[in-house]
Amino acid sequence: MSSDSDFTRLASRIREQGITVYGFGERKTPASFRNACDQFTYLDVLGSADGDPAVMEASPPRGGISPRDDARLIEGLRNSVESASSEDGWALLAAVGQLLRKWQPDFDSRNWGYPNLSGLVRATGRFTVEGYRVRIGAESRWWIGHRNTCRRCVRENDAVKAQVRFISTNDGEDLEDVVLEDPDDVDIWITVMAGPVGGPGEESFQLRVRSPLSMTRELNQWGPLHERHMVVVAKWNPHQIRSFINRLFTEVEGRDWNEVGERLSRLGYWEFEDYKP
C-alpha cells in the first residue's frame, strides 16, 4: 500500500515473476505505479462495498465527472465490449470488466459511486445491459418502460414462476472460484440473475452473504445491525450457498413477472426496485 512512485520498479519486478500485484493508494498516486500493478484500488473507495446498493447507486461520481461525460471511461468500455463481444454483438460483463482492469489497472466502478459494473455501464447511456450481458447502443425507451411487465409471461390460468439463470459475485466471479483467507469469515455481495420459467430475459438481484464471525466483528465495532437482503452462512461453501439460493428463488411465483420481481426483491435488492416509469 503506497502512493509513492518509488515502488513502481518493485511492482514491475514482482509481476515479471508471474505474481499478481494489488496496489492501494491515494488519488495522488503516480500513474507509473498504478499501471505497474495488475489491479490498483484507491483508498477512499474501500469502504463503499459495505453499503446498501440502493444508496450507492445514488452516490455522486468521484472527481465531479459523471459517467455520461467521462470520455476516457466511455472509450474504455466501448473498446472492451468490442473486444469481448460475440457475433451477435453481446459481451459478458465479467469479460468486459477483466479487459478494463487489464488496460486500466485503477478501474473500479466505485470510483464513480457505483457498487458494480452493470450500474456504471447503464449510467453512461451508451450501452444496453441485459442481465450479465452488454452491447453497444443505448436502451430504447420502449424497453425501459415495459421491461417489468413481461407481457409474454402473463398467463390467465397459470402462475409465473422464477428461475435462476446465473449466480456470481458482484464482480462477475463464479462462486466456486472465490478463495477466502478464512472460510469462516464471510462478507461477500453476490448477484443472482433470475427470469421467468419458459419466458425471455432476466434481471439482477443482489444479496449479501455473511457469516457469524463477520457479523460479530461488526457488532463489536459498531453495535446493533439492521440489514435487508442478507443470507447468513456458517462458513464459505459455494455449493451449499448456490443450492440454498436456487431453492429460495424457485419457490417464488406470481400473476406476472412484475409481481414475481417485487416478491423476489424481499430476498435480494432488485435492479428495478426503485424504478418508477
PDB file of N, CA and C in Angstrom, residues 210-226:
ATOM      1  N   ARG A 210     -23.086 -13.424   4.551  1.00  0.00           N
ATOM      2  CA  ARG A 210     -22.247 -13.154   5.719  1.00  0.00           C
ATOM      3  C   ARG A 210     -22.218 -14.356   6.645  1.00  0.00           C
ATOM      4  N   SER A 211     -21.180 -14.415   7.466  1.00  0.00           N
ATOM      5  CA  SER A 211     -21.046 -15.464   8.466  1.00  0.00           C
ATOM      6  C   SER A 211     -21.121 -14.843   9.858  1.00  0.00           C
ATOM      7  N   PRO A 212     -21.414 -15.650  10.901  1.00  0.00           N
ATOM      8  CA  PRO A 212     -21.468 -15.131  12.272  1.00  0.00           C
ATOM      9  C   PRO A 212     -20.178 -14.428  12.693  1.00  0.00           C
ATOM     10  N   LEU A 213     -19.034 -14.938  12.232  1.00  0.00           N
ATOM     11  CA  LEU A 213     -17.761 -14.324  12.607  1.00  0.00           C
ATOM     12  C   LEU A 213     -17.677 -12.906  12.067  1.00  0.00           C
ATOM     13  N   SER A 214     -18.061 -12.720  10.819  1.00  0.00           N
ATOM     14  CA  SER A 214     -18.042 -11.388  10.206  1.00  0.00           C
ATOM     15  C   SER A 214     -19.013 -10.450  10.909  1.00  0.00           C
ATOM     16  N   MET A 215     -20.188 -10.946  11.230  1.00  0.00           N
ATOM     17  CA  MET A 215     -21.198 -10.117  11.884  1.00  0.00           C
ATOM     18  C   MET A 215     -20.794  -9.760  13.318  1.00  0.00           C
ATOM     19  N   THR A 216     -20.183 -10.707  14.007  1.00  0.00           N
ATOM     20  CA  THR A 216     -19.737 -10.444  15.372  1.00  0.00           C
ATOM     21  C   THR A 216     -18.693  -9.344  15.408  1.00  0.00           C
ATOM     22  N   ARG A 217     -17.776  -9.384  14.458  1.00  0.00           N
ATOM     23  CA  ARG A 217     -16.757  -8.344  14.386  1.00  0.00           C
ATOM     24  C   ARG A 217     -17.391  -6.972  14.187  1.00  0.00           C
ATOM     25  N   GLU A 218     -18.388  -6.888  13.300  1.00  0.00           N
ATOM     26  CA  GLU A 218     -19.054  -5.614  13.048  1.00  0.00           C
ATOM     27  C   GLU A 218     -19.903  -5.185  14.251  1.00  0.00           C
ATOM     28  N   LEU A 219     -20.521  -6.148  14.907  1.00  0.00           N
ATOM     29  CA  LEU A 219     -21.308  -5.835  16.107  1.00  0.00           C
ATOM     30  C   LEU A 219     -20.425  -5.246  17.199  1.00  0.00           C
ATOM     31  N   ASN A 220     -19.266  -5.838  17.384  1.00  0.00           N
ATOM     32  CA  ASN A 220     -18.349  -5.351  18.414  1.00  0.00           C
ATOM     33  C   ASN A 220     -17.826  -3.956  18.098  1.00  0.00           C
ATOM     34  N   GLN A 221     -17.730  -3.654  16.794  1.00  0.00           N
ATOM     35  CA  GLN A 221     -17.193  -2.353  16.394  1.00  0.00           C
ATOM     36  C   GLN A 221     -18.253  -1.264  16.337  1.00  0.00           C
ATOM     37  N   TRP A 222     -19.457  -1.615  15.822  1.00  0.00           N
ATOM     38  CA  TRP A 222     -20.462  -0.591  15.565  1.00  0.00           C
ATOM     39  C   TRP A 222     -21.744  -0.747  16.377  1.00  0.00           C
ATOM     40  N   GLY A 223     -21.959  -1.889  16.996  1.00  0.00           N
ATOM     41  CA  GLY A 223     -23.193  -2.086  17.757  1.00  0.00           C
ATOM     42  C   GLY A 223     -24.260  -2.783  16.921  1.00  0.00           C
ATOM     43  N   PRO A 224     -25.538  -2.606  17.262  1.00  0.00           N
ATOM     44  CA  PRO A 224     -26.643  -3.317  16.605  1.00  0.00           C
ATOM     45  C   PRO A 224     -26.651  -3.152  15.084  1.00  0.00           C
ATOM     46  N   LEU A 225     -27.082  -4.216  14.396  1.00  0.00           N
ATOM     47  CA  LEU A 225     -27.138  -4.216  12.945  1.00  0.00           C
ATOM     48  C   LEU A 225     -28.576  -4.367  12.467  1.00  0.00           C
ATOM     49  N   HIS A 226     -28.882  -3.752  11.336  1.00  0.00           N
ATOM     50  CA  HIS A 226     -30.172  -3.952  10.669  1.00  0.00           C
ATOM     51  C   HIS A 226     -29.909  -3.976   9.180  1.00  0.00           C
TER      52      HIS A 226
END
